Short mmCIF file of C-alpha atoms in Angstrom, two decimals:
data_model
loop_
_atom_site.label_atom_id
_atom_site.label_comp_id
_atom_site.label_asym_id
_atom_site.label_seq_id
_atom_site.Cartn_x
_atom_site.Cartn_y
_atom_site.Cartn_z
CA UNK A 1 -57.86 161.05 -34.93
CA UNK A 2 -58.63 161.81 -31.28
CA UNK A 3 -57.05 160.19 -28.27
CA UNK A 4 -54.51 158.15 -30.23
CA UNK A 5 -51.37 157.17 -28.42
CA UNK A 6 -48.04 155.39 -28.33
CA UNK A 7 -45.55 154.47 -25.60
CA UNK A 8 -41.89 154.77 -26.61
CA UNK A 9 -39.98 152.37 -24.37
CA UNK A 10 -36.29 151.56 -24.40
CA UNK A 11 -34.16 148.48 -23.93
CA UNK A 12 -31.96 150.53 -21.58
CA UNK A 13 -31.65 153.99 -20.12
CA UNK A 14 -30.27 156.42 -22.71
CA UNK A 15 -31.37 154.21 -25.61
CA UNK A 16 -32.86 157.29 -27.25
CA UNK A 17 -36.43 157.38 -25.88
CA UNK A 18 -36.42 161.13 -25.30
CA UNK A 19 -35.19 162.08 -28.76
CA UNK A 20 -37.38 159.52 -30.54
CA UNK A 21 -40.43 160.82 -28.66
CA UNK A 22 -39.49 164.37 -29.66
CA UNK A 23 -38.91 163.31 -33.26
CA UNK A 24 -42.30 161.61 -33.50
CA UNK A 25 -43.96 164.70 -31.98
CA UNK A 26 -42.26 167.01 -34.52
CA UNK A 27 -43.12 164.67 -37.44
CA UNK A 28 -46.77 164.44 -36.35
CA UNK A 29 -47.27 168.18 -35.86
CA UNK A 30 -45.85 168.77 -39.35
CA UNK A 31 -48.60 166.43 -40.61
CA UNK A 32 -51.24 168.62 -38.96
CA UNK A 33 -51.76 166.32 -35.96
CA UNK A 34 -52.37 168.01 -32.62
CA UNK A 35 -49.94 166.11 -30.41
CA UNK A 36 -48.60 166.26 -26.85
CA UNK A 37 -45.75 164.44 -25.04
CA UNK A 38 -46.17 162.62 -21.73
CA UNK A 39 -43.96 160.90 -19.19
CA UNK A 40 -45.71 159.62 -16.09
CA UNK A 41 -42.61 159.48 -13.91
CA UNK A 42 -39.27 161.06 -14.64
CA UNK A 43 -36.03 160.90 -12.63
CA UNK A 44 -33.85 163.86 -13.49
CA UNK A 45 -31.91 166.78 -12.06
CA UNK A 46 -32.45 168.58 -15.34
CA UNK A 47 -35.78 170.35 -14.92
CA UNK A 48 -37.80 173.30 -16.21
CA UNK A 49 -40.50 175.64 -14.92
CA UNK A 50 -43.73 175.97 -16.89
CA UNK A 51 -45.60 179.25 -17.25
CA UNK A 52 -47.99 178.24 -14.47
CA UNK A 53 -45.01 177.74 -12.13
CA UNK A 54 -44.78 173.93 -12.21
CA UNK A 55 -41.51 172.02 -12.26
CA UNK A 56 -41.21 169.27 -14.90
CA UNK A 57 -38.37 167.42 -16.62
CA UNK A 58 -36.56 169.44 -19.27
CA UNK A 59 -36.92 166.51 -21.68
CA UNK A 60 -40.70 166.93 -21.58
CA UNK A 61 -40.37 170.69 -22.07
CA UNK A 62 -38.19 169.99 -25.11
CA UNK A 63 -40.73 167.45 -26.42
CA UNK A 64 -43.52 170.01 -25.97
CA UNK A 65 -41.49 172.45 -28.06
CA UNK A 66 -41.14 169.71 -30.67
CA UNK A 67 -44.93 169.36 -30.63
CA UNK A 68 -45.29 173.18 -30.79
CA UNK A 69 -47.37 173.30 -27.61
CA UNK A 70 -46.85 174.99 -24.25
CA UNK A 71 -45.41 172.56 -21.65
CA UNK A 72 -47.60 171.87 -18.60
CA UNK A 73 -47.45 169.74 -15.46
CA UNK A 74 -49.86 167.28 -17.12
CA UNK A 75 -47.00 166.17 -19.36
CA UNK A 76 -44.80 165.04 -16.43
CA UNK A 77 -46.93 164.57 -13.30
CA UNK A 78 -44.20 162.85 -11.23
CA UNK A 79 -40.61 164.09 -11.17
CA UNK A 80 -37.99 162.49 -8.91
CA UNK A 81 -34.94 164.65 -8.13
CA UNK A 82 -32.13 162.59 -6.58
CA UNK A 83 -30.49 164.01 -3.47
CA UNK A 84 -28.27 160.97 -2.90
CA UNK A 85 -27.84 157.41 -4.14
CA UNK A 86 -30.76 156.34 -1.94
CA UNK A 87 -33.28 159.17 -1.79
CA UNK A 88 -35.06 161.68 -4.03
CA UNK A 89 -37.34 164.67 -3.74
CA UNK A 90 -40.77 163.78 -5.10
CA UNK A 91 -42.36 166.50 -7.26
CA UNK A 92 -46.08 165.91 -7.93
CA UNK A 93 -47.91 168.06 -10.47
CA UNK A 94 -45.00 170.47 -10.46
CA UNK A 95 -44.70 170.95 -6.68
CA UNK A 96 -42.42 169.15 -4.19
CA UNK A 97 -44.31 166.88 -1.77
CA UNK A 98 -41.43 165.40 0.22
CA UNK A 99 -38.26 163.31 0.24
CA UNK A 100 -38.44 159.53 -0.06
CA UNK A 101 -35.95 156.70 -0.05
CA UNK A 102 -35.97 154.41 -3.08
CA UNK A 103 -37.36 151.63 -0.89
CA UNK A 104 -40.08 153.90 0.49
CA UNK A 105 -41.06 155.06 -2.99
CA UNK A 106 -41.22 151.62 -4.59
CA UNK A 107 -42.61 150.13 -1.41
CA UNK A 108 -45.87 152.02 -1.47
CA UNK A 109 -45.86 155.67 -2.49
CA UNK A 110 -45.48 154.86 -6.18
CA UNK A 111 -48.79 152.94 -6.15
CA UNK A 112 -50.56 156.00 -4.71
CA UNK A 113 -49.34 158.08 -7.65
CA UNK A 114 -50.75 155.78 -10.32
CA UNK A 115 -54.21 157.35 -10.22
CA UNK A 116 -53.06 160.98 -10.70
CA UNK A 117 -50.64 159.86 -13.43
CA UNK A 118 -53.46 158.14 -15.32
CA UNK A 119 -55.77 161.13 -14.80
CA UNK A 120 -53.17 163.39 -16.46
CA UNK A 121 -52.77 161.00 -19.38
CA UNK A 122 -56.51 160.74 -19.93
CA UNK A 123 -56.90 164.53 -19.79
CA UNK A 124 -54.25 164.91 -22.49
CA UNK A 125 -55.83 162.17 -24.61
CA UNK A 126 -59.15 163.97 -24.37
CA UNK A 127 -57.56 167.20 -25.57
CA UNK A 128 -55.08 166.12 -28.25
CA UNK A 129 -55.30 163.99 -31.37
CA UNK A 130 -52.35 161.93 -30.16
CA UNK A 131 -50.22 161.61 -27.03
CA UNK A 132 -46.70 160.21 -27.41
CA UNK A 133 -45.59 158.77 -24.09
CA UNK A 134 -42.01 158.16 -23.05
CA UNK A 135 -41.11 155.24 -20.81
CA UNK A 136 -38.26 155.12 -18.30
CA UNK A 137 -35.29 152.79 -18.12
CA UNK A 138 -36.48 149.45 -19.46
CA UNK A 139 -39.98 147.92 -19.34
CA UNK A 140 -38.32 144.59 -18.46
CA UNK A 141 -37.10 145.66 -15.01
CA UNK A 142 -38.83 142.66 -13.45
CA UNK A 143 -37.97 143.73 -9.90
CA UNK A 144 -40.03 146.92 -10.35
CA UNK A 145 -42.88 145.71 -12.57
CA UNK A 146 -45.38 145.40 -9.71
CA UNK A 147 -45.25 149.12 -8.96
CA UNK A 148 -44.60 150.42 -12.48
CA UNK A 149 -46.37 153.66 -13.39
CA UNK A 150 -44.32 154.71 -16.40
CA UNK A 151 -43.81 151.71 -18.70
CA UNK A 152 -46.11 148.69 -19.05
CA UNK A 153 -48.21 149.82 -16.10
CA UNK A 154 -49.66 152.75 -18.02
CA UNK A 155 -49.51 150.90 -21.35
CA UNK A 156 -51.77 148.20 -19.92
CA UNK A 157 -54.12 150.64 -18.20
CA UNK A 158 -54.46 152.90 -21.27
CA UNK A 159 -54.15 150.13 -23.89
CA UNK A 160 -51.21 151.86 -25.54
CA UNK A 161 -49.13 150.15 -28.20
CA UNK A 162 -45.45 150.04 -27.27
CA UNK A 163 -42.50 150.77 -29.56
CA UNK A 164 -39.21 149.52 -28.08
CA UNK A 165 -36.09 151.58 -28.96
CA UNK A 166 -32.61 150.04 -28.87
CA UNK A 167 -29.21 151.73 -29.22
CA UNK A 168 -27.27 149.62 -31.71
CA UNK A 169 -24.15 151.77 -31.23
CA UNK A 170 -23.67 150.02 -27.87
CA UNK A 171 -23.90 146.58 -29.45
CA UNK A 172 -26.15 143.65 -28.63
CA UNK A 173 -29.35 145.26 -29.87
CA UNK A 174 -30.94 142.00 -31.10
CA UNK A 175 -30.45 140.38 -27.69
CA UNK A 176 -31.86 143.52 -26.07
CA UNK A 177 -35.02 143.46 -28.20
CA UNK A 178 -35.56 139.73 -27.75
CA UNK A 179 -34.75 139.71 -24.03
CA UNK A 180 -36.93 142.74 -23.29
CA UNK A 181 -39.91 141.06 -24.95
CA UNK A 182 -39.27 137.60 -23.46
CA UNK A 183 -39.10 138.92 -19.89
CA UNK A 184 -42.62 140.39 -20.05
CA UNK A 185 -45.82 138.57 -19.11
CA UNK A 186 -48.39 137.61 -21.78
CA UNK A 187 -50.65 140.63 -21.20
CA UNK A 188 -47.69 143.00 -21.47
CA UNK A 189 -46.36 141.27 -24.57
CA UNK A 190 -49.72 141.79 -26.30
CA UNK A 191 -48.87 145.51 -26.42
CA UNK A 192 -45.24 145.24 -27.63
CA UNK A 193 -45.91 146.18 -31.26
CA UNK A 194 -42.34 146.22 -32.51
CA UNK A 195 -38.91 147.80 -32.46
CA UNK A 196 -36.94 150.84 -33.59
CA UNK A 197 -33.17 150.69 -34.07
CA UNK A 198 -31.35 153.87 -33.02
CA UNK A 199 -27.83 155.20 -33.80
CA UNK A 200 -26.99 152.88 -36.70
CA UNK A 201 -23.75 153.44 -38.62
CA UNK A 202 -23.05 151.81 -41.96
CA UNK A 203 -24.93 149.95 -44.67
CA UNK A 204 -28.47 149.15 -43.52
CA UNK A 205 -28.72 146.24 -45.98
CA UNK A 206 -26.22 144.37 -43.77
CA UNK A 207 -28.62 144.76 -40.84
CA UNK A 208 -31.76 143.62 -42.65
CA UNK A 209 -31.18 139.84 -42.35
CA UNK A 210 -30.99 140.26 -38.57
CA UNK A 211 -34.23 142.22 -38.56
CA UNK A 212 -35.88 139.43 -40.56
CA UNK A 213 -34.63 136.84 -38.05
CA UNK A 214 -35.90 139.01 -35.18
CA UNK A 215 -39.32 139.08 -36.82
CA UNK A 216 -39.24 135.30 -37.09
CA UNK A 217 -38.25 134.91 -33.44
CA UNK A 218 -40.71 137.40 -31.94
CA UNK A 219 -43.43 137.91 -34.54
CA UNK A 220 -42.76 141.65 -34.30
CA UNK A 221 -41.50 143.95 -37.02
CA UNK A 222 -38.94 146.73 -36.87
CA UNK A 223 -40.51 150.12 -37.64
CA UNK A 224 -37.31 151.84 -38.68
CA UNK A 225 -33.54 152.15 -38.45
CA UNK A 226 -32.41 155.64 -37.43
CA UNK A 227 -28.86 156.60 -38.44
CA UNK A 228 -26.35 157.97 -35.97
CA UNK A 229 -26.81 161.76 -35.98
CA UNK A 230 -24.07 164.04 -34.69
CA UNK A 231 -24.60 167.33 -32.88
CA UNK A 232 -28.28 167.09 -32.00
CA UNK A 233 -27.76 169.01 -28.74
CA UNK A 234 -31.15 167.98 -27.32
CA UNK A 235 -32.00 168.13 -23.61
CA UNK A 236 -31.66 164.77 -21.90
CA UNK A 237 -32.50 163.50 -18.46
CA UNK A 238 -30.40 160.43 -17.71
CA UNK A 239 -26.90 161.82 -18.03
CA UNK A 240 -24.54 164.50 -19.26
CA UNK A 241 -23.95 164.73 -22.99
CA UNK A 242 -20.30 165.25 -22.14
CA UNK A 243 -17.26 163.26 -21.28
CA UNK A 244 -15.76 164.59 -18.08
CA UNK A 245 -12.66 166.59 -18.95
CA UNK A 246 -13.88 166.50 -22.55
CA UNK A 247 -15.55 169.17 -24.64
CA UNK A 248 -19.32 169.31 -24.91
CA UNK A 249 -19.95 167.03 -27.87
CA UNK A 250 -22.64 169.25 -29.36
CA UNK A 251 -20.38 172.32 -29.51
CA UNK A 252 -20.73 174.04 -32.88
CA UNK A 253 -17.57 173.52 -34.93
CA UNK A 254 -17.26 176.99 -36.40
CA UNK A 255 -14.45 179.54 -36.47
CA UNK A 256 -14.63 182.44 -34.04
CA UNK A 257 -15.86 185.79 -35.31
CA UNK A 258 -12.83 187.48 -33.71
CA UNK A 259 -9.17 186.52 -33.47
CA UNK A 260 -9.43 184.42 -30.28
CA UNK A 261 -11.56 181.64 -28.87
CA UNK A 262 -13.03 181.70 -25.36
CA UNK A 263 -12.43 178.73 -23.09
CA UNK A 264 -15.19 177.95 -20.57
CA UNK A 265 -14.63 175.48 -17.72
CA UNK A 266 -17.71 174.17 -15.91
CA UNK A 267 -17.11 172.66 -12.47
CA UNK A 268 -18.70 169.19 -12.52
CA UNK A 269 -20.09 169.46 -8.99
CA UNK A 270 -21.94 166.54 -7.36
CA UNK A 271 -25.70 166.32 -8.09
CA UNK A 272 -25.25 168.85 -10.89
CA UNK A 273 -28.62 170.18 -12.06
CA UNK A 274 -29.64 172.03 -15.21
CA UNK A 275 -26.27 171.57 -16.85
CA UNK A 276 -28.06 172.66 -20.02
CA UNK A 277 -27.46 176.25 -18.87
CA UNK A 278 -24.13 176.13 -20.73
CA UNK A 279 -25.57 174.77 -23.99
CA UNK A 280 -26.13 178.31 -25.23
CA UNK A 281 -22.44 179.08 -24.64
CA UNK A 282 -21.42 175.94 -26.54
CA UNK A 283 -23.62 177.06 -29.44
CA UNK A 284 -21.51 180.20 -29.93
CA UNK A 285 -18.82 179.94 -32.63
CA UNK A 286 -15.43 180.21 -30.97
CA UNK A 287 -16.61 179.23 -27.47
CA UNK A 288 -15.19 175.93 -26.18
CA UNK A 289 -17.04 174.46 -23.18
CA UNK A 290 -15.52 171.75 -20.98
CA UNK A 291 -16.65 170.08 -17.77
CA UNK A 292 -13.77 169.78 -15.30
CA UNK A 293 -13.05 168.30 -11.87
CA UNK A 294 -9.44 169.40 -11.17
CA UNK A 295 -8.06 172.75 -10.04
CA UNK A 296 -5.34 172.83 -12.72
CA UNK A 297 -8.03 172.73 -15.40
CA UNK A 298 -9.18 176.22 -14.36
CA UNK A 299 -5.80 177.81 -15.08
CA UNK A 300 -6.28 178.45 -18.80
CA UNK A 301 -10.05 179.02 -18.63
CA UNK A 302 -11.35 182.44 -19.61
CA UNK A 303 -14.61 181.81 -17.74
CA UNK A 304 -15.39 179.35 -14.95
CA UNK A 305 -19.01 178.39 -14.35
CA UNK A 306 -20.14 176.91 -11.05
CA UNK A 307 -23.47 175.37 -12.08
CA UNK A 308 -26.64 174.45 -10.23
CA UNK A 309 -26.76 171.46 -7.90
CA UNK A 310 -29.28 169.59 -5.73
CA UNK A 311 -26.64 169.55 -2.99
CA UNK A 312 -25.08 172.97 -2.42
CA UNK A 313 -23.37 171.98 0.83
CA UNK A 314 -22.06 168.77 -0.72
CA UNK A 315 -20.82 170.76 -3.72
CA UNK A 316 -18.98 173.18 -1.41
CA UNK A 317 -17.17 170.30 0.31
CA UNK A 318 -16.28 168.83 -3.10
CA UNK A 319 -14.89 172.16 -4.34
CA UNK A 320 -12.73 172.44 -1.22
CA UNK A 321 -11.53 168.83 -1.26
CA UNK A 322 -10.34 169.12 -4.87
CA UNK A 323 -8.64 172.50 -4.52
CA UNK A 324 -11.18 174.14 -6.80
CA UNK A 325 -12.32 176.50 -4.03
CA UNK A 326 -8.81 177.94 -3.71
CA UNK A 327 -8.51 178.19 -7.49
CA UNK A 328 -11.80 180.12 -7.65
CA UNK A 329 -10.60 182.49 -4.91
CA UNK A 330 -7.38 183.16 -6.85
CA UNK A 331 -9.39 183.89 -9.98
CA UNK A 332 -11.60 186.37 -8.13
CA UNK A 333 -8.55 188.14 -6.65
CA UNK A 334 -7.00 188.39 -10.12
CA UNK A 335 -10.19 189.76 -11.71
CA UNK A 336 -10.73 186.66 -13.87
CA UNK A 337 -14.35 185.80 -14.69
CA UNK A 338 -16.47 183.40 -12.60
CA UNK A 339 -20.22 182.81 -12.98
CA UNK A 340 -22.29 181.03 -10.33
CA UNK A 341 -25.78 179.80 -11.28
CA UNK A 342 -28.37 178.80 -8.66
CA UNK A 343 -26.55 176.38 -6.30
CA UNK A 344 -23.27 177.65 -7.73
CA UNK A 345 -24.34 181.21 -6.87
CA UNK A 346 -25.16 180.10 -3.32
CA UNK A 347 -21.74 178.45 -2.97
CA UNK A 348 -20.00 181.70 -3.96
CA UNK A 349 -21.69 183.55 -1.08
CA UNK A 350 -20.54 184.16 2.49
CA UNK A 351 -22.77 181.81 4.44
CA UNK A 352 -25.46 179.17 3.99
CA UNK A 353 -28.08 178.18 6.57
CA UNK A 354 -29.42 174.83 5.44
CA UNK A 355 -31.88 172.89 7.58
CA UNK A 356 -33.80 171.71 4.51
CA UNK A 357 -31.61 170.17 1.78
CA UNK A 358 -28.53 168.85 3.61
CA UNK A 359 -29.71 169.69 7.18
CA UNK A 360 -26.10 170.72 7.84
CA UNK A 361 -27.05 173.94 9.62
CA UNK A 362 -24.76 176.95 9.10
CA UNK A 363 -21.94 176.42 6.60
CA UNK A 364 -19.39 178.93 5.33
CA UNK A 365 -19.53 179.67 1.61
CA UNK A 366 -16.56 180.60 -0.55
CA UNK A 367 -16.95 184.28 0.34
CA UNK A 368 -16.57 185.62 -3.18
CA UNK A 369 -19.95 187.42 -3.20
CA UNK A 370 -21.64 189.43 -0.40
CA UNK A 371 -24.59 187.05 -0.17
CA UNK A 372 -26.10 185.04 2.67
CA UNK A 373 -28.44 182.18 1.86
CA UNK A 374 -31.16 180.62 4.00
CA UNK A 375 -32.87 177.46 2.79
CA UNK A 376 -36.66 177.67 2.98
CA UNK A 377 -39.00 174.68 3.13
CA UNK A 378 -41.01 176.01 0.19
CA UNK A 379 -39.32 175.85 -3.20
CA UNK A 380 -39.15 178.96 -5.40
CA UNK A 381 -40.48 178.16 -8.89
CA UNK A 382 -40.65 181.17 -11.19
CA UNK A 383 -40.20 182.46 -14.74
CA UNK A 384 -38.56 185.88 -14.22
CA UNK A 385 -37.96 188.50 -16.88
CA UNK A 386 -35.50 191.34 -16.39
CA UNK A 387 -32.59 193.31 -17.77
CA UNK A 388 -28.83 193.01 -17.44
CA UNK A 389 -25.93 194.59 -19.33
CA UNK A 390 -28.50 196.67 -21.20
CA UNK A 391 -30.30 193.61 -22.62
CA UNK A 392 -33.61 191.90 -21.92
CA UNK A 393 -33.24 188.55 -20.15
CA UNK A 394 -35.65 185.67 -19.55
CA UNK A 395 -34.95 182.77 -17.19
CA UNK A 396 -36.46 180.34 -14.72
CA UNK A 397 -35.84 179.68 -11.02
CA UNK A 398 -35.87 176.36 -9.13
CA UNK A 399 -34.39 176.62 -5.63
CA UNK A 400 -35.00 176.35 -1.89
CA UNK A 401 -32.28 178.86 -1.04
CA UNK A 402 -33.36 182.46 -0.36
CA UNK A 403 -30.52 184.91 -1.04
CA UNK A 404 -29.96 188.05 1.03
CA UNK A 405 -27.75 190.20 -1.21
CA UNK A 406 -25.72 192.56 0.99
CA UNK A 407 -23.70 194.43 -1.62
CA UNK A 408 -22.14 194.40 -5.05
CA UNK A 409 -23.80 195.52 -8.27
CA UNK A 410 -27.26 194.10 -9.07
CA UNK A 411 -27.26 191.21 -11.55
CA UNK A 412 -30.41 189.20 -12.38
CA UNK A 413 -31.67 189.30 -8.77
CA UNK A 414 -28.20 188.29 -7.66
CA UNK A 415 -25.08 190.42 -7.73
CA UNK A 416 -21.71 191.08 -9.30
CA UNK A 417 -18.42 191.98 -7.64
CA UNK A 418 -15.59 192.65 -10.09
CA UNK A 419 -15.47 189.71 -12.49
CA UNK A 420 -17.56 187.41 -10.26
CA UNK A 421 -21.24 187.12 -11.15
CA UNK A 422 -23.98 185.18 -9.37
CA UNK A 423 -27.68 184.57 -10.07
CA UNK A 424 -30.45 182.10 -9.30
CA UNK A 425 -31.71 182.37 -12.90
CA UNK A 426 -31.34 179.31 -15.07
CA UNK A 427 -31.60 179.73 -18.84
CA UNK A 428 -30.50 183.37 -18.92
CA UNK A 429 -27.77 182.65 -21.47
CA UNK A 430 -30.42 181.55 -23.98
CA UNK A 431 -31.32 185.26 -24.36
CA UNK A 432 -29.17 186.09 -27.38
CA UNK A 433 -28.50 189.78 -26.78
CA UNK A 434 -27.60 189.24 -23.13
CA UNK A 435 -25.37 186.26 -23.93
CA UNK A 436 -23.40 188.32 -26.45
CA UNK A 437 -23.05 191.24 -24.01
CA UNK A 438 -21.93 188.88 -21.24
CA UNK A 439 -19.34 187.22 -23.48
CA UNK A 440 -17.96 190.63 -24.48
CA UNK A 441 -17.49 191.40 -20.76
CA UNK A 442 -15.81 188.04 -20.21
CA UNK A 443 -13.50 188.54 -23.18
CA UNK A 444 -12.49 192.00 -21.97
CA UNK A 445 -11.77 190.73 -18.45
CA UNK A 446 -9.86 187.73 -19.81
CA UNK A 447 -7.85 189.85 -22.26
CA UNK A 448 -9.10 187.87 -25.24
CA UNK A 449 -9.74 189.30 -28.70
CA UNK A 450 -12.95 187.32 -28.90
CA UNK A 451 -15.99 188.76 -30.68
CA UNK A 452 -19.43 187.09 -30.32
CA UNK A 453 -20.99 186.14 -33.64
CA UNK A 454 -23.65 188.78 -34.40
CA UNK A 455 -26.33 186.41 -35.67
CA UNK A 456 -26.33 183.31 -33.42
CA UNK A 457 -29.92 182.58 -32.36
CA UNK A 458 -30.16 179.84 -29.76
CA UNK A 459 -33.92 179.53 -30.30
CA UNK A 460 -33.45 179.08 -34.04
CA UNK A 461 -30.72 176.48 -33.46
CA UNK A 462 -33.04 174.56 -31.15
CA UNK A 463 -35.80 174.61 -33.79
CA UNK A 464 -33.33 173.33 -36.40
CA UNK A 465 -32.36 170.48 -34.07
CA UNK A 466 -36.00 169.54 -33.49
CA UNK A 467 -36.64 169.61 -37.23
CA UNK A 468 -33.68 167.26 -37.69
CA UNK A 469 -35.33 164.83 -35.26
CA UNK A 470 -38.57 165.05 -37.22
CA UNK A 471 -36.59 164.42 -40.42
CA UNK A 472 -35.00 161.30 -38.92
CA UNK A 473 -38.45 159.81 -38.25
CA UNK A 474 -39.89 160.90 -41.60
CA UNK A 475 -36.95 159.60 -43.64
CA UNK A 476 -35.94 156.44 -41.76
CA UNK A 477 -39.08 155.07 -40.10
CA UNK A 478 -42.18 153.48 -41.65
CA UNK A 479 -44.40 156.46 -40.90
CA UNK A 480 -47.54 154.94 -42.41
CA UNK A 481 -47.19 151.96 -40.08
CA UNK A 482 -46.42 154.26 -37.13
CA UNK A 483 -49.54 156.29 -37.82
CA UNK A 484 -51.68 153.13 -37.92
CA UNK A 485 -50.13 152.09 -34.61
CA UNK A 486 -50.93 155.44 -32.98
CA UNK A 487 -54.51 155.42 -34.33
CA UNK A 488 -55.43 151.76 -33.89
CA UNK A 489 -53.20 150.33 -31.17
CA UNK A 490 -51.09 147.18 -31.19
CA UNK A 491 -51.96 144.57 -33.84
CA UNK A 492 -54.08 141.66 -32.64
CA UNK A 493 -52.60 138.21 -32.34
CA UNK A 494 -48.99 139.10 -31.52
CA UNK A 495 -47.30 135.85 -30.41
CA UNK A 496 -46.08 135.14 -26.89
CA UNK A 497 -42.28 134.93 -26.57
CA UNK A 498 -41.25 132.53 -23.77
CA UNK A 499 -40.39 132.39 -20.94
CA UNK A 500 -42.32 135.54 -19.98
CA UNK A 501 -42.23 137.26 -16.60
CA UNK A 502 -41.02 135.18 -13.61
#
C-alpha cells in the first residue's frame, strides 16, 4: 500500500472524529502500516509546538503519537486560533500570518489556502502508506461548502473515501447520518462510503435493525459500532473535557499514596488555551482537578492554576470582575500555592504592554510576581529543556508576550516568589520527576499529608490510552472492510440520496 487514504468526517462537532482518527492510526501502525494523520484546517486554542518550531493542533500531535511518528506542520497546515467570537489568528504551516474575521476568512482567504493544504496532503501521501484525514464540524454545512478545504473539498480533490462518525450518546444518530448524506451534492455523495457509530451503550443487537434500515435508505453500510469508553483522556480541540465546576472526567480514580488528597482549582479564564497542561495533575492518584469560575471555589483549593489564554488582558478583567483576582492576592499573602502558565503567568505580573493581542496598551497585572510583559508582533514558538526543583523538565512555548523578570527565584524561565510560581512553559507537568517534586512543594505549603505516587508515568498512561483507541477499532469495527476502503477508495455505484445540496 502506498498513498492510501481516508477522511473521517463527523455528523457534528465533537462526534468523535479526533479519537476515531487516532484509533485508526494506532490500529494501522500495529499492522505494520506506515501511517500519518492530517487535518487541513483546524480551529483550536489547544495547540502544540513541533520539533522544527511549528504550531499545530494538539489533536494532530496526539494522532501522530498514535501513529508513532513525529508530528510536523504538514499534518495541520492551517490552524485558526479564536481571539473573539468573530475573529481568529491564522497560523499557516506553523507560523502566524495575521488576524482575520470569520467573514474575511470564508470570503476569500480560505480559497487561497486550498493549494498549500493539498500540497501538504500530497506530500504525506507520497511518503506514507496511508494518510488518515480528520474533517471539521460537519461536511453538510451547506453555507460553507463553496470554500471548504477540510471536508468534502479535499475529499473530492484527493478522491478520498469518507467515513462519517456519529455520536449516538447524544441521540438522533440515524437522522444525522441520513441528513448529512442527503444534504450533499451527487459528486460529494459518491465518496460517502459509510458510517461509524460512536459512544454506544447497551446491547448492539437492538441497534442492528436500525443499521439495516439505514443501509436500505442510503445504500451505505455501517463499518462499526464503538462502545462508550470511559476515561480516555485524549487531547481534543473543540471543547473542554470538563464540566465547569465539575471534576476533570478523566481523573484517575485511585487512592492517594499518602494520607491526604490534593485539591487543584483551575481558573476557567476566557479563551483558555492548552488546558491539557493540567491533565498530568489529574493523572496523579489523589489529585482532584476542578475548573472553577467563582472566588469562593478557591478557598479549599491546595493549588490554584491560572492557565494559558489567547486573551491575557481579557482574562485579567474577568479575574477582577469575578473577585478571583482578590482571592489570588489573599492566597499569595498567606503563602498558599498559585501557578501561572503562559497567559496566566503574564496576568500574575506587574504590568502588561499589549499593542498586539488586545491592543489595550499598558494594563496593570495582578502584581503577584516581579515581571513586566511586552507583547511582540512575532510569536515565540519553542521546545525548551531545563531543570527545576532538581529535576529535568521539557516543555513548549507559544506566546507573543516577552517577560522581563525583575526578581524572585528562577523557575523555568519565569520566576517564583514564595508559593507563587509563573512560567511560559506548557507541558512541564508531563515531566514525571518534576511533577512529583512540584506536588511535594505544594503539599508542604498547603499543609497536606499528600505523597505523590512513586511510579506514575504520564507518557506510559498516554500510550495505554492510545492503545485503548486502537483496541476499540480492532474489536468493534470491520477492519477488513476499512482496510479495503483505505486502499481502494469508495465503492463504485453508491446511490444518490435526495434531495442533495441546495
